Tab-separated table of C-alpha atoms in Angstrom:
chain	number	residue	atom	x	y	z
A	1	GLN	CA	-18.198	58.949	-32.614
A	2	VAL	CA	-19.701	56.524	-30.459
A	3	GLN	CA	-22.065	58.169	-27.648
A	4	LEU	CA	-23.933	56.877	-24.964
A	5	LEU	CA	-25.550	60.224	-22.949
A	6	GLU	CA	-27.520	58.172	-19.427
A	7	SER	CA	-30.514	60.498	-18.024
A	8	GLY	CA	-33.477	60.042	-15.665
A	9	GLY	CA	-31.258	59.147	-12.282
A	10	GLY	CA	-31.884	61.384	-9.357
A	11	LEU	CA	-32.950	61.803	-5.702
A	12	VAL	CA	-36.088	59.028	-4.656
A	13	GLN	CA	-37.001	57.402	-1.228
A	14	ALA	CA	-37.054	53.819	-0.610
A	15	GLY	CA	-39.835	52.535	-2.574
A	16	GLY	CA	-39.968	54.520	-4.870
A	17	SER	CA	-39.005	54.436	-8.055
A	18	LEU	CA	-36.866	55.664	-11.412
A	19	ARG	CA	-36.934	55.469	-15.272
A	20	LEU	CA	-33.322	55.063	-16.902
A	21	SER	CA	-32.767	56.214	-19.852
A	22	CYS	CA	-30.122	55.631	-22.057
A	23	ALA	CA	-29.815	57.373	-25.523
A	24	ALA	CA	-27.112	56.041	-28.515
A	25	SER	CA	-25.879	57.392	-31.306
A	26	GLY	CA	-22.859	57.332	-33.554
A	27	LEU	CA	-23.227	53.161	-34.069
A	28	THR	CA	-25.749	51.488	-35.567
A	29	PHE	CA	-28.217	50.806	-32.151
A	30	SER	CA	-29.509	47.578	-33.276
A	31	GLY	CA	-26.863	45.748	-33.953
A	32	TYR	CA	-25.550	45.556	-30.068
A	33	HIS	CA	-26.238	44.616	-27.499
A	34	LEU	CA	-27.165	46.472	-24.540
A	35	GLY	CA	-26.298	46.339	-20.448
A	36	TRP	CA	-26.695	48.836	-17.216
A	37	PHE	CA	-23.651	48.248	-14.612
A	38	ARG	CA	-23.809	50.120	-11.550
A	39	GLN	CA	-20.686	51.087	-8.821
A	40	ALA	CA	-21.743	52.285	-5.806
A	41	PRO	CA	-19.233	54.299	-3.267
A	42	GLY	CA	-15.987	52.606	-2.203
A	43	LYS	CA	-17.381	48.772	-4.431
A	44	GLU	CA	-16.336	47.760	-7.629
A	45	ARG	CA	-18.723	47.371	-10.765
A	46	GLU	CA	-21.391	45.373	-11.309
A	47	VAL	CA	-23.535	44.429	-13.718
A	48	VAL	CA	-27.572	45.008	-13.205
A	49	ALA	CA	-29.352	43.984	-16.330
A	50	THR	CA	-28.148	43.300	-19.920
A	51	ILE	CA	-30.474	42.743	-23.688
A	52	THR	CA	-29.662	41.813	-26.891
A	53	ARG	CA	-29.857	42.865	-29.924
A	54	SER	CA	-33.349	42.270	-30.632
A	55	GLY	CA	-33.948	42.338	-26.926
A	56	ASP	CA	-34.716	38.525	-26.824
A	57	SER	CA	-32.491	37.030	-24.392
A	58	ILE	CA	-32.243	39.522	-20.915
A	59	TYR	CA	-30.892	38.884	-17.870
A	60	TYR	CA	-30.888	40.633	-14.613
A	61	ALA	CA	-28.392	40.710	-10.831
A	62	ASN	CA	-30.133	38.645	-8.882
A	63	SER	CA	-30.099	42.351	-5.885
A	64	VAL	CA	-32.326	43.407	-8.798
A	65	LYS	CA	-34.473	40.597	-10.380
A	66	GLY	CA	-38.269	41.348	-9.897
A	67	ARG	CA	-37.436	45.253	-9.872
A	68	PHE	CA	-35.824	46.399	-12.247
A	69	THR	CA	-36.387	45.532	-16.411
A	70	ILE	CA	-34.203	46.696	-18.913
A	71	SER	CA	-35.849	47.598	-22.521
A	72	ARG	CA	-34.575	48.771	-25.866
A	73	ASP	CA	-36.652	50.655	-28.816
A	74	ASN	CA	-34.421	50.486	-31.420
A	75	ALA	CA	-36.017	52.713	-34.217
A	76	LYS	CA	-35.225	56.038	-30.990
A	77	ASN	CA	-32.003	54.311	-30.302
A	78	THR	CA	-32.873	54.182	-26.345
A	79	ALA	CA	-32.385	51.736	-24.132
A	80	TYR	CA	-34.568	52.036	-20.236
A	81	LEU	CA	-34.114	50.690	-17.318
A	82	GLN	CA	-37.084	50.841	-15.386
A	83	MET	CA	-36.583	50.751	-11.359
A	84	ASN	CA	-39.278	50.040	-9.228
A	85	SER	CA	-39.432	49.234	-5.141
A	86	LEU	CA	-35.534	50.928	-4.281
A	87	LYS	CA	-33.152	50.522	-1.909
A	88	PRO	CA	-30.934	52.301	-0.437
A	89	GLU	CA	-28.636	49.457	-1.353
A	90	ASP	CA	-29.508	50.434	-4.880
A	91	THR	CA	-27.943	54.098	-4.259
A	92	ALA	CA	-24.374	53.904	-7.188
A	93	ILE	CA	-23.769	55.636	-10.495
A	94	TYR	CA	-25.589	54.133	-13.184
A	95	TYR	CA	-23.767	53.139	-16.756
A	96	CYS	CA	-24.821	51.510	-20.115
A	97	ALA	CA	-22.411	50.109	-21.709
A	98	ALA	CA	-23.218	48.533	-25.271
A	99	ARG	CA	-20.924	46.062	-27.862
A	100	ARG	CA	-21.278	44.055	-31.025
A	101	THR	CA	-21.365	40.623	-29.610
A	102	ILE	CA	-21.325	38.542	-26.366
A	103	PHE	CA	-17.740	37.483	-26.417
A	104	VAL	CA	-16.526	40.897	-26.118
A	105	GLU	CA	-16.038	43.534	-23.572
A	106	TYR	CA	-18.227	46.396	-23.741
A	107	ALA	CA	-16.585	48.632	-25.817
A	108	HIS	CA	-18.599	51.799	-25.477
A	109	TRP	CA	-19.579	53.717	-22.509
A	110	GLY	CA	-21.891	56.354	-20.891
A	111	ARG	CA	-20.378	58.661	-18.486
A	112	GLY	CA	-23.036	57.259	-16.181
A	113	THR	CA	-25.644	59.196	-13.543
A	114	GLN	CA	-26.261	58.696	-10.016
A	115	VAL	CA	-29.273	57.689	-7.943
A	116	THR	CA	-29.510	58.044	-4.871
A	117	VAL	CA	-32.135	56.394	-2.595
A	118	SER	CA	-32.886	58.070	0.534
A	119	SER	CA	-33.644	55.311	3.361
């Protein structure tokens, strides 16, 4: 059974930092592309950042470029999202997701972790 478990969310002041983790089990972690998504109240879910299996290709949404860093440690079956210079508009539930190839939808999702940025 595939499981993705996010952690590291919390309450932080604007300008602060958080590091989210996504621990995976039940899958061959290195065989999956990963993504971080977020959903704010009343808004649609949006992609934040993605990383390929080996980490050689990374994408960031314009809204987080230069502030967030996605990474992965295939030996630890864990992905990370380092979030710096946080803004109130970054407040959302953050989810990690995994897919086998870029040609299919993300098949596996975590339950999410809440990030709240106060002004």
